[in-house]
Amino acid sequence: TAQPLIVAIDGPAGAGKSTVAKLVAGSLGVPYLDTGALYRALALFLDARGIPPVECDALYSALQEVSLEITEKEILLEGKNVGAEIRTPRIDTVVSAYASLPMVRNRLLDLQREQGKRKGLVADGRDMATVVFPDARVKIFLTASDEERARRRFLELRERKENARYEDVLEQIRERDRADSSRSTAPLRKADDAVELSTDGLTIGEVTGSVLALVREILNKENHNDAVQ
Ligand code: CDP
Ligand code: CDP
């Protein structure tokens, strides 16, 4: 098959998408695309300018003006690496409201699709398999219980020496999932043809191994079909 390999990974916050997607991409030798970082970068830009998450002229102009670039290693907002600034409690709180707006989602659609055209990619987000890459050859929906996902986030925050209460982290994760799943444009949901992988109690290595095994199985099947035809 001549089509570049697209692996689409969706799921709720803290399911392990970005960690696993990065490792899978490295192992397959294709680029990794963190689409959550794109939404976070736009949220950072809009929030800093005091533009509220409603579809209005100010939002439209800001989205026309903003410069957002994807390089091999990082995402550049107005030419600057904002890797740290986009992962703050403030952005965690506001990002879903901006991400619910069709204007915001449209701004990112071609940018995301463009990335996969040359070398393929492993992309993670909420609507990879349903909207952005509906023809992806591999579609995975990663999940874990709310409590497990909150525990992972909590440990991550503690590692970074940030003060957080487990109960608050759990409530914030639930609130973001609620917002992402209930919006009308590109809500978080499993694509009908995606494989669901529950990761409760599994290590990062085990999940990565399962995803890679699935990718190989699908590629082998395609090769076999090509040979038969
Ligand atoms: O890593 P984490 O699960 O905390 O979030 P993320 O993947 O960085 O995504 C942050 C937010 O961006 C999500 O809660 C969604 O509101 C939005 N998002 C989206 O709407 N569609 C995507 N493809 C990716 C992220
Ligand atoms: O991208 P997403 O929000 O889905 O999750 P992540 O940022 O990749 O993972 C959240 C945290 O859970 C990270 O600290 C991972 O190291 C950890 N994790 C884990 O402990 N076990 C897994 N099977 C997957 C992720």
CSV table of N, CA, C and O in Angstrom, one decimal, residues 114-229:
chain,number,residue,atom,x,y,z
A,114,GLU,N,-2.0,18.1,7.2
A,114,GLU,CA,-0.8,18.3,6.4
A,114,GLU,C,0.3,17.5,6.9
A,114,GLU,O,1.2,17.0,6.2
A,115,GLN,N,0.4,17.4,8.3
A,115,GLN,CA,1.5,16.7,8.9
A,115,GLN,C,1.7,15.3,8.5
A,115,GLN,O,2.8,14.8,8.5
A,116,GLY,N,0.6,14.6,8.2
A,116,GLY,CA,0.7,13.2,7.9
A,116,GLY,C,1.0,12.9,6.5
A,116,GLY,O,1.3,11.7,6.1
A,117,LYS,N,1.0,13.9,5.6
A,117,LYS,CA,1.0,13.6,4.2
A,117,LYS,C,2.3,12.9,3.7
A,117,LYS,O,2.3,12.1,2.8
A,118,ARG,N,3.4,13.4,4.2
A,118,ARG,CA,4.7,12.9,3.6
A,118,ARG,C,5.2,11.6,4.2
A,118,ARG,O,5.4,10.6,3.5
A,119,LYS,N,5.3,11.6,5.5
A,119,LYS,CA,5.9,10.4,6.2
A,119,LYS,C,5.0,9.6,7.0
A,119,LYS,O,5.4,8.7,7.7
A,120,GLY,N,3.7,10.0,7.0
A,120,GLY,CA,2.7,9.4,7.9
A,120,GLY,C,2.9,9.9,9.3
A,120,GLY,O,3.8,10.8,9.5
A,121,LEU,N,2.2,9.4,10.3
A,121,LEU,CA,2.4,9.9,11.7
A,121,LEU,C,1.7,9.0,12.7
A,121,LEU,O,0.8,8.2,12.3
A,122,VAL,N,2.0,9.2,14.0
A,122,VAL,CA,1.2,8.7,15.1
A,122,VAL,C,0.7,10.0,15.7
A,122,VAL,O,1.5,10.8,16.1
A,123,ALA,N,-0.6,10.1,15.8
A,123,ALA,CA,-1.2,11.3,16.3
A,123,ALA,C,-2.1,11.0,17.5
A,123,ALA,O,-2.9,10.0,17.4
A,124,ASP,N,-2.1,11.8,18.5
A,124,ASP,CA,-3.0,11.5,19.7
A,124,ASP,C,-3.9,12.8,20.0
A,124,ASP,O,-3.5,13.9,19.7
A,125,GLY,N,-5.1,12.5,20.4
A,125,GLY,CA,-6.0,13.6,20.7
A,125,GLY,C,-7.4,13.1,21.1
A,125,GLY,O,-7.5,12.1,21.9
A,126,ARG,N,-8.5,13.7,20.6
A,126,ARG,CA,-9.8,13.4,20.9
A,126,ARG,C,-10.6,12.9,19.7
A,126,ARG,O,-11.6,12.2,19.8
A,127,ASP,N,-10.2,13.5,18.6
A,127,ASP,CA,-11.0,13.3,17.3
A,127,ASP,C,-10.1,12.8,16.2
A,127,ASP,O,-10.4,13.1,15.0
A,128,MET,N,-9.0,12.1,16.5
A,128,MET,CA,-8.1,11.7,15.4
A,128,MET,C,-8.8,10.7,14.5
A,128,MET,O,-8.8,10.9,13.3
A,129,ALA,N,-9.4,9.6,15.1
A,129,ALA,CA,-10.0,8.6,14.3
A,129,ALA,C,-11.4,9.0,13.7
A,129,ALA,O,-11.8,8.5,12.7
A,130,THR,N,-12.1,9.9,14.4
A,130,THR,CA,-13.4,10.2,14.0
A,130,THR,C,-13.5,11.3,13.0
A,130,THR,O,-14.3,11.3,12.0
A,131,VAL,N,-12.6,12.3,13.1
A,131,VAL,CA,-12.7,13.5,12.2
A,131,VAL,C,-11.5,13.9,11.4
A,131,VAL,O,-11.6,14.0,10.2
A,132,VAL,N,-10.4,13.9,12.1
A,132,VAL,CA,-9.2,14.4,11.4
A,132,VAL,C,-8.6,13.4,10.4
A,132,VAL,O,-8.3,13.7,9.3
A,133,PHE,N,-8.5,12.1,10.9
A,133,PHE,CA,-7.9,11.1,10.0
A,133,PHE,C,-8.9,9.9,10.0
A,133,PHE,O,-8.6,8.8,10.4
A,134,PRO,N,-10.1,10.1,9.4
A,134,PRO,CA,-11.1,9.0,9.4
A,134,PRO,C,-10.6,7.8,8.6
A,134,PRO,O,-11.1,6.7,8.8
A,135,ASP,N,-9.6,8.0,7.7
A,135,ASP,CA,-9.0,6.8,6.9
A,135,ASP,C,-7.8,6.3,7.5
A,135,ASP,O,-7.1,5.5,6.8
A,136,ALA,N,-7.4,6.6,8.7
A,136,ALA,CA,-6.2,6.1,9.4
A,136,ALA,C,-6.2,4.6,9.3
A,136,ALA,O,-7.3,3.9,9.5
A,137,ARG,N,-5.1,4.0,9.1
A,137,ARG,CA,-5.0,2.5,8.9
A,137,ARG,C,-5.1,1.8,10.3
A,137,ARG,O,-5.5,0.7,10.4
A,138,VAL,N,-4.7,2.5,11.3
A,138,VAL,CA,-4.7,2.0,12.7
A,138,VAL,C,-5.4,3.0,13.6
A,138,VAL,O,-5.1,4.2,13.6
A,139,LYS,N,-6.5,2.6,14.3
A,139,LYS,CA,-7.3,3.4,15.2
A,139,LYS,C,-7.4,2.8,16.6
A,139,LYS,O,-7.8,1.7,16.7
A,140,ILE,N,-6.9,3.5,17.6
A,140,ILE,CA,-6.9,3.0,18.9
A,140,ILE,C,-7.6,4.0,19.9
A,140,ILE,O,-7.4,5.2,19.8
A,141,PHE,N,-8.4,3.4,20.8
A,141,PHE,CA,-9.1,4.2,21.8
A,141,PHE,C,-8.5,3.7,23.1
A,141,PHE,O,-8.8,2.6,23.6
A,142,LEU,N,-7.7,4.6,23.8
A,142,LEU,CA,-7.1,4.2,25.0
A,142,LEU,C,-7.9,4.7,26.2
A,142,LEU,O,-8.4,5.9,26.2
A,143,THR,N,-8.2,3.8,27.2
A,143,THR,CA,-9.0,4.3,28.3
A,143,THR,C,-8.3,3.8,29.6
A,143,THR,O,-7.3,3.0,29.6
A,144,ALA,N,-8.8,4.2,30.7
A,144,ALA,CA,-8.5,3.7,32.1
A,144,ALA,C,-9.5,4.3,33.0
A,144,ALA,O,-10.2,5.3,32.6
A,145,SER,N,-9.7,3.8,34.1
A,145,SER,CA,-10.8,4.3,35.0
A,145,SER,C,-10.4,5.7,35.4
A,145,SER,O,-9.2,6.1,35.4
A,146,ASP,N,-11.4,6.5,35.8
A,146,ASP,CA,-11.2,7.9,36.3
A,146,ASP,C,-10.1,7.9,37.4
A,146,ASP,O,-9.2,8.7,37.4
A,147,GLU,N,-10.3,7.0,38.3
A,147,GLU,CA,-9.4,7.0,39.5
A,147,GLU,C,-7.9,6.7,39.1
A,147,GLU,O,-7.0,7.3,39.6
A,148,GLU,N,-7.7,5.8,38.2
A,148,GLU,CA,-6.4,5.5,37.7
A,148,GLU,C,-5.8,6.7,36.9
A,148,GLU,O,-4.6,7.0,37.1
A,149,ARG,N,-6.6,7.3,36.1
A,149,ARG,CA,-6.1,8.4,35.4
A,149,ARG,C,-5.8,9.6,36.3
A,149,ARG,O,-4.7,10.3,36.1
A,150,ALA,N,-6.6,9.8,37.3
A,150,ALA,CA,-6.3,10.9,38.3
A,150,ALA,C,-5.0,10.6,39.1
A,150,ALA,O,-4.2,11.4,39.3
A,151,ARG,N,-4.9,9.3,39.4
A,151,ARG,CA,-3.7,8.9,40.2
A,151,ARG,C,-2.4,9.2,39.4
A,151,ARG,O,-1.4,9.7,39.9
A,152,ARG,N,-2.5,8.9,38.1
A,152,ARG,CA,-1.3,9.1,37.2
A,152,ARG,C,-1.0,10.6,37.1
A,152,ARG,O,0.2,11.0,37.3
A,153,ARG,N,-2.0,11.4,37.0
A,153,ARG,CA,-1.8,12.9,36.9
A,153,ARG,C,-1.3,13.4,38.2
A,153,ARG,O,-0.4,14.3,38.3
A,154,PHE,N,-1.8,12.9,39.3
A,154,PHE,CA,-1.4,13.3,40.6
A,154,PHE,C,0.0,13.0,40.9
A,154,PHE,O,0.8,13.9,41.3
A,155,LEU,N,0.5,11.8,40.5
A,155,LEU,CA,1.9,11.5,40.7
A,155,LEU,C,2.8,12.4,39.8
A,155,LEU,O,3.9,12.8,40.2
A,156,GLU,N,2.3,12.7,38.6
A,156,GLU,CA,3.1,13.5,37.7
A,156,GLU,C,3.3,14.9,38.3
A,156,GLU,O,4.4,15.5,38.3
A,157,LEU,N,2.2,15.4,38.9
A,157,LEU,CA,2.3,16.8,39.6
A,157,LEU,C,3.2,16.7,40.8
A,157,LEU,O,4.0,17.6,41.0
A,158,ARG,N,3.1,15.6,41.5
A,158,ARG,CA,4.0,15.5,42.7
A,158,ARG,C,5.5,15.5,42.3
A,158,ARG,O,6.3,16.1,42.9
A,159,GLU,N,5.7,14.8,41.2
A,159,GLU,CA,7.1,14.7,40.7
A,159,GLU,C,7.6,16.1,40.3
A,159,GLU,O,8.8,16.4,40.5
A,160,ARG,N,6.7,16.9,39.8
A,160,ARG,CA,7.1,18.3,39.4
A,160,ARG,C,7.1,19.2,40.6
A,160,ARG,O,7.1,20.4,40.4
A,161,LYS,N,6.9,18.6,41.8
A,161,LYS,CA,6.8,19.4,43.0
A,161,LYS,C,5.7,20.5,43.0
A,161,LYS,O,5.8,21.5,43.6
A,162,GLU,N,4.6,20.1,42.3
A,162,GLU,CA,3.5,21.0,42.4
A,162,GLU,C,2.5,20.5,43.4
A,162,GLU,O,2.2,19.3,43.5
A,163,ASN,N,1.9,21.4,44.2
A,163,ASN,CA,0.9,21.0,45.2
A,163,ASN,C,-0.4,20.7,44.5
A,163,ASN,O,-0.9,21.5,43.7
A,164,ALA,N,-0.9,19.6,44.8
A,164,ALA,CA,-2.2,19.2,44.3
A,164,ALA,C,-2.9,18.2,45.2
A,164,ALA,O,-2.2,17.4,45.9
A,165,ARG,N,-4.2,18.2,45.3
A,165,ARG,CA,-4.9,17.2,46.1
A,165,ARG,C,-5.5,16.2,45.1
A,165,ARG,O,-6.1,16.6,44.1
A,166,TYR,N,-5.4,14.9,45.5
A,166,TYR,CA,-5.9,13.9,44.6
A,166,TYR,C,-7.4,14.1,44.2
A,166,TYR,O,-7.7,14.0,43.1
A,167,GLU,N,-8.2,14.5,45.2
A,167,GLU,CA,-9.6,14.7,45.0
A,167,GLU,C,-9.8,15.8,43.9
A,167,GLU,O,-10.8,15.7,43.1
A,168,ASP,N,-9.0,16.9,44.0
A,168,ASP,CA,-9.2,18.0,43.0
A,168,ASP,C,-8.8,17.5,41.6
A,168,ASP,O,-9.4,17.9,40.6
A,169,VAL,N,-7.7,16.8,41.5
A,169,VAL,CA,-7.2,16.3,40.2
A,169,VAL,C,-8.3,15.4,39.6
A,169,VAL,O,-8.6,15.5,38.4
A,170,LEU,N,-8.9,14.5,40.4
A,170,LEU,CA,-9.9,13.6,40.0
A,170,LEU,C,-11.1,14.5,39.4
A,170,LEU,O,-11.6,14.2,38.3
A,171,GLU,N,-11.5,15.5,40.2
A,171,GLU,CA,-12.7,16.3,39.8
A,171,GLU,C,-12.4,17.0,38.5
A,171,GLU,O,-13.2,17.1,37.6
A,172,GLN,N,-11.2,17.6,38.4
A,172,GLN,CA,-10.8,18.3,37.2
A,172,GLN,C,-10.8,17.4,35.9
A,172,GLN,O,-11.2,17.8,34.8
A,173,ILE,N,-10.2,16.2,36.1
A,173,ILE,CA,-10.2,15.3,35.0
A,173,ILE,C,-11.6,14.9,34.5
A,173,ILE,O,-11.9,14.9,33.3
A,174,ARG,N,-12.5,14.7,35.5
A,174,ARG,CA,-13.9,14.3,35.2
A,174,ARG,C,-14.5,15.5,34.5
A,174,ARG,O,-15.3,15.3,33.5
A,175,GLU,N,-14.3,16.7,34.9
A,175,GLU,CA,-14.9,17.9,34.3
A,175,GLU,C,-14.5,18.1,32.9
A,175,GLU,O,-15.3,18.3,32.0
A,176,ARG,N,-13.2,17.9,32.6
A,176,ARG,CA,-12.6,18.1,31.3
A,176,ARG,C,-13.2,17.0,30.4
A,176,ARG,O,-13.6,17.3,29.2
A,177,ASP,N,-13.3,15.7,30.8
A,177,ASP,CA,-13.8,14.7,30.0
A,177,ASP,C,-15.3,14.9,29.7
A,177,ASP,O,-15.7,14.7,28.6
A,178,ARG,N,-16.0,15.5,30.7
A,178,ARG,CA,-17.4,15.7,30.5
A,178,ARG,C,-17.6,16.8,29.4
A,178,ARG,O,-18.3,16.6,28.5
A,179,ALA,N,-16.8,17.8,29.5
A,179,ALA,CA,-16.8,18.9,28.5
A,179,ALA,C,-16.4,18.4,27.1
A,179,ALA,O,-17.1,18.6,26.1
A,180,ASP,N,-15.4,17.6,27.0
A,180,ASP,CA,-14.9,17.1,25.7
A,180,ASP,C,-15.9,16.1,25.1
A,180,ASP,O,-16.0,16.0,23.9
A,181,SER,N,-16.6,15.3,25.9
A,181,SER,CA,-17.5,14.3,25.4
A,181,SER,C,-18.8,14.8,25.0
A,181,SER,O,-19.5,14.3,24.2
A,182,SER,N,-19.2,16.0,25.6
A,182,SER,CA,-20.6,16.5,25.4
A,182,SER,C,-20.7,17.6,24.4
A,182,SER,O,-21.8,18.0,24.0
A,183,ARG,N,-19.5,18.1,23.9
A,183,ARG,CA,-19.6,19.2,22.9
A,183,ARG,C,-20.2,18.6,21.6
A,183,ARG,O,-20.1,17.4,21.3
A,184,SER,N,-20.8,19.5,20.8
A,184,SER,CA,-21.5,19.0,19.5
A,184,SER,C,-20.5,18.8,18.4
A,184,SER,O,-20.7,17.9,17.5
A,185,THR,N,-19.4,19.6,18.4
A,185,THR,CA,-18.4,19.4,17.3
A,185,THR,C,-17.3,18.5,17.7
A,185,THR,O,-16.6,18.8,18.7
A,186,ALA,N,-17.1,17.4,17.0
A,186,ALA,CA,-16.0,16.5,17.2
A,186,ALA,C,-15.8,16.1,18.7
A,186,ALA,O,-14.7,16.3,19.3
A,187,PRO,N,-16.9,15.6,19.3
A,187,PRO,CA,-16.7,15.2,20.7
A,187,PRO,C,-15.8,14.0,20.8
A,187,PRO,O,-15.5,13.2,19.9
A,188,LEU,N,-15.3,13.8,22.1
A,188,LEU,CA,-14.5,12.7,22.4
A,188,LEU,C,-15.4,11.4,22.3
A,188,LEU,O,-16.3,11.3,23.1
A,189,ARG,N,-15.1,10.5,21.4
A,189,ARG,CA,-15.8,9.2,21.4
A,189,ARG,C,-15.0,8.2,20.6
A,189,ARG,O,-14.1,8.6,19.8
A,190,LYS,N,-15.2,7.0,20.9
A,190,LYS,CA,-14.5,5.9,20.2
A,190,LYS,C,-15.1,5.8,18.8
A,190,LYS,O,-16.3,5.7,18.6
A,191,ALA,N,-14.2,5.8,17.7
A,191,ALA,CA,-14.7,5.5,16.4
A,191,ALA,C,-15.2,4.1,16.3
A,191,ALA,O,-14.7,3.2,17.0
A,192,ASP,N,-16.2,3.8,15.5
A,192,ASP,CA,-16.8,2.5,15.4
A,192,ASP,C,-15.7,1.5,15.0
A,192,ASP,O,-15.8,0.3,15.5
A,193,ASP,N,-14.7,1.9,14.2
A,193,ASP,CA,-13.7,0.9,13.8
A,193,ASP,C,-12.4,1.0,14.6
A,193,ASP,O,-11.4,0.5,14.1
A,194,ALA,N,-12.5,1.6,15.7
A,194,ALA,CA,-11.3,1.7,16.6
A,194,ALA,C,-11.2,0.5,17.5
A,194,ALA,O,-12.3,0.0,17.9
A,195,VAL,N,-10.0,0.1,17.9
A,195,VAL,CA,-9.8,-0.9,18.9
A,195,VAL,C,-9.7,-0.3,20.2
A,195,VAL,O,-8.8,0.6,20.4
A,196,GLU,N,-10.5,-0.7,21.2
A,196,GLU,CA,-10.4,-0.1,22.5
A,196,GLU,C,-9.4,-0.9,23.4
A,196,GLU,O,-9.5,-2.1,23.5
A,197,LEU,N,-8.5,-0.1,24.1
A,197,LEU,CA,-7.5,-0.8,24.9
A,197,LEU,C,-7.7,-0.2,26.3
A,197,LEU,O,-7.4,1.0,26.5
A,198,SER,N,-8.1,-1.0,27.3
A,198,SER,CA,-8.2,-0.5,28.7
A,198,SER,C,-6.8,-0.7,29.3
A,198,SER,O,-6.2,-1.8,29.3
A,199,THR,N,-6.3,0.4,29.9
A,199,THR,CA,-4.9,0.3,30.4
A,199,THR,C,-4.8,0.3,31.9
A,199,THR,O,-3.7,0.4,32.5
A,200,ASP,N,-5.9,0.0,32.6
A,200,ASP,CA,-5.8,-0.1,34.1
A,200,ASP,C,-4.8,-1.1,34.5
A,200,ASP,O,-4.9,-2.3,34.0
A,201,GLY,N,-3.9,-0.8,35.4
A,201,GLY,CA,-2.9,-1.7,35.9
A,201,GLY,C,-1.8,-2.2,34.9
A,201,GLY,O,-1.0,-3.0,35.2
A,202,LEU,N,-1.8,-1.6,33.7
A,202,LEU,CA,-0.8,-1.9,32.7
A,202,LEU,C,0.3,-0.9,32.8
A,202,LEU,O,0.1,0.3,33.0
A,203,THR,N,1.6,-1.3,32.6
A,203,THR,CA,2.7,-0.4,32.5
A,203,THR,C,2.7,0.3,31.1
A,203,THR,O,2.1,-0.2,30.2
A,204,ILE,N,3.5,1.3,31.0
A,204,ILE,CA,3.7,2.0,29.8
A,204,ILE,C,4.2,1.1,28.7
A,204,ILE,O,3.8,1.0,27.6
A,205,GLY,N,5.2,0.2,29.2
A,205,GLY,CA,5.8,-0.7,28.3
A,205,GLY,C,4.8,-1.7,27.7
A,205,GLY,O,4.8,-2.1,26.6
A,206,GLU,N,3.9,-2.2,28.6
A,206,GLU,CA,2.9,-3.2,28.2
A,206,GLU,C,1.9,-2.6,27.2
A,206,GLU,O,1.6,-3.2,26.2
A,207,VAL,N,1.5,-1.3,27.5
A,207,VAL,CA,0.5,-0.7,26.5
A,207,VAL,C,1.2,-0.4,25.2
A,207,VAL,O,0.6,-0.7,24.1
A,208,THR,N,2.4,0.1,25.2
A,208,THR,CA,3.2,0.3,24.0
A,208,THR,C,3.3,-1.0,23.2
A,208,THR,O,3.1,-1.0,22.0
A,209,GLY,N,3.7,-2.1,23.9
A,209,GLY,CA,3.8,-3.4,23.2
A,209,GLY,C,2.5,-3.8,22.6
A,209,GLY,O,2.5,-4.3,21.4
A,210,SER,N,1.4,-3.6,23.3
A,210,SER,CA,0.1,-4.0,22.7
A,210,SER,C,-0.2,-3.2,21.4
A,210,SER,O,-0.7,-3.7,20.4
A,211,VAL,N,0.0,-1.9,21.5
A,211,VAL,CA,-0.3,-1.0,20.4
A,211,VAL,C,0.6,-1.4,19.2
A,211,VAL,O,0.1,-1.6,18.0
A,212,LEU,N,1.9,-1.7,19.4
A,212,LEU,CA,2.8,-2.1,18.3
A,212,LEU,C,2.4,-3.4,17.7
A,212,LEU,O,2.5,-3.6,16.5
A,213,ALA,N,2.0,-4.3,18.6
A,213,ALA,CA,1.5,-5.6,18.1
A,213,ALA,C,0.3,-5.5,17.2
A,213,ALA,O,0.2,-6.1,16.1
A,214,LEU,N,-0.6,-4.6,17.6
A,214,LEU,CA,-1.8,-4.3,16.8
A,214,LEU,C,-1.4,-3.7,15.4
A,214,LEU,O,-1.9,-4.1,14.4
A,215,VAL,N,-0.5,-2.7,15.5
A,215,VAL,CA,0.0,-2.1,14.2
A,215,VAL,C,0.6,-3.2,13.3
A,215,VAL,O,0.2,-3.2,12.1
A,216,ARG,N,1.4,-4.0,13.8
A,216,ARG,CA,2.1,-5.1,13.0
A,216,ARG,C,1.0,-6.0,12.4
A,216,ARG,O,1.1,-6.4,11.3
A,217,GLU,N,0.0,-6.4,13.2
A,217,GLU,CA,-1.0,-7.3,12.8
A,217,GLU,C,-1.8,-6.7,11.6
A,217,GLU,O,-2.0,-7.3,10.6
A,218,ILE,N,-2.1,-5.4,11.7
A,218,ILE,CA,-2.9,-4.7,10.7
A,218,ILE,C,-2.0,-4.6,9.4
A,218,ILE,O,-2.5,-4.9,8.3
A,219,LEU,N,-0.7,-4.3,9.6
A,219,LEU,CA,0.2,-4.1,8.4
A,219,LEU,C,0.4,-5.5,7.7
A,219,LEU,O,0.3,-5.6,6.5
A,220,ASN,N,0.5,-6.6,8.5
A,220,ASN,CA,0.7,-7.9,7.9
A,220,ASN,C,-0.6,-8.3,7.1
A,220,ASN,O,-0.5,-8.9,6.1
A,221,LYS,N,-1.7,-8.0,7.7
A,221,LYS,CA,-3.0,-8.3,7.0
A,221,LYS,C,-3.1,-7.6,5.6
A,221,LYS,O,-3.5,-8.2,4.6
A,222,GLU,N,-2.7,-6.3,5.7
A,222,GLU,CA,-2.7,-5.5,4.4
A,222,GLU,C,-1.7,-6.2,3.4
A,222,GLU,O,-2.1,-6.3,2.2
A,223,ASN,N,-0.5,-6.5,3.8
A,223,ASN,CA,0.4,-7.2,2.9
A,223,ASN,C,-0.1,-8.5,2.3
A,223,ASN,O,0.0,-8.7,1.2
A,224,HIS,N,-0.8,-9.2,3.2
A,224,HIS,CA,-1.4,-10.5,2.8
A,224,HIS,C,-2.4,-10.2,1.7
A,224,HIS,O,-2.5,-10.9,0.7
A,225,ASN,N,-3.3,-9.2,2.0
A,225,ASN,CA,-4.4,-8.9,1.1
A,225,ASN,C,-3.8,-8.5,-0.3
A,225,ASN,O,-4.3,-8.8,-1.3
A,226,ASP,N,-2.7,-7.7,-0.2
A,226,ASP,CA,-2.1,-7.2,-1.4
A,226,ASP,C,-1.5,-8.4,-2.2
A,226,ASP,O,-1.7,-8.4,-3.5
A,227,ALA,N,-1.0,-9.3,-1.5
A,227,ALA,CA,-0.4,-10.5,-2.2
A,227,ALA,C,-1.5,-11.3,-2.9
A,227,ALA,O,-1.3,-11.9,-3.9
A,228,VAL,N,-2.6,-11.4,-2.2
A,228,VAL,CA,-3.7,-12.3,-2.7
A,228,VAL,C,-4.4,-11.7,-3.9
A,228,VAL,O,-4.7,-12.3,-4.9
A,229,GLN,N,-4.4,-10.3,-3.9
A,229,GLN,CA,-5.2,-9.6,-5.0
A,229,GLN,C,-4.4,-9.7,-6.3
A,229,GLN,O,-3.2,-9.7,-6.4
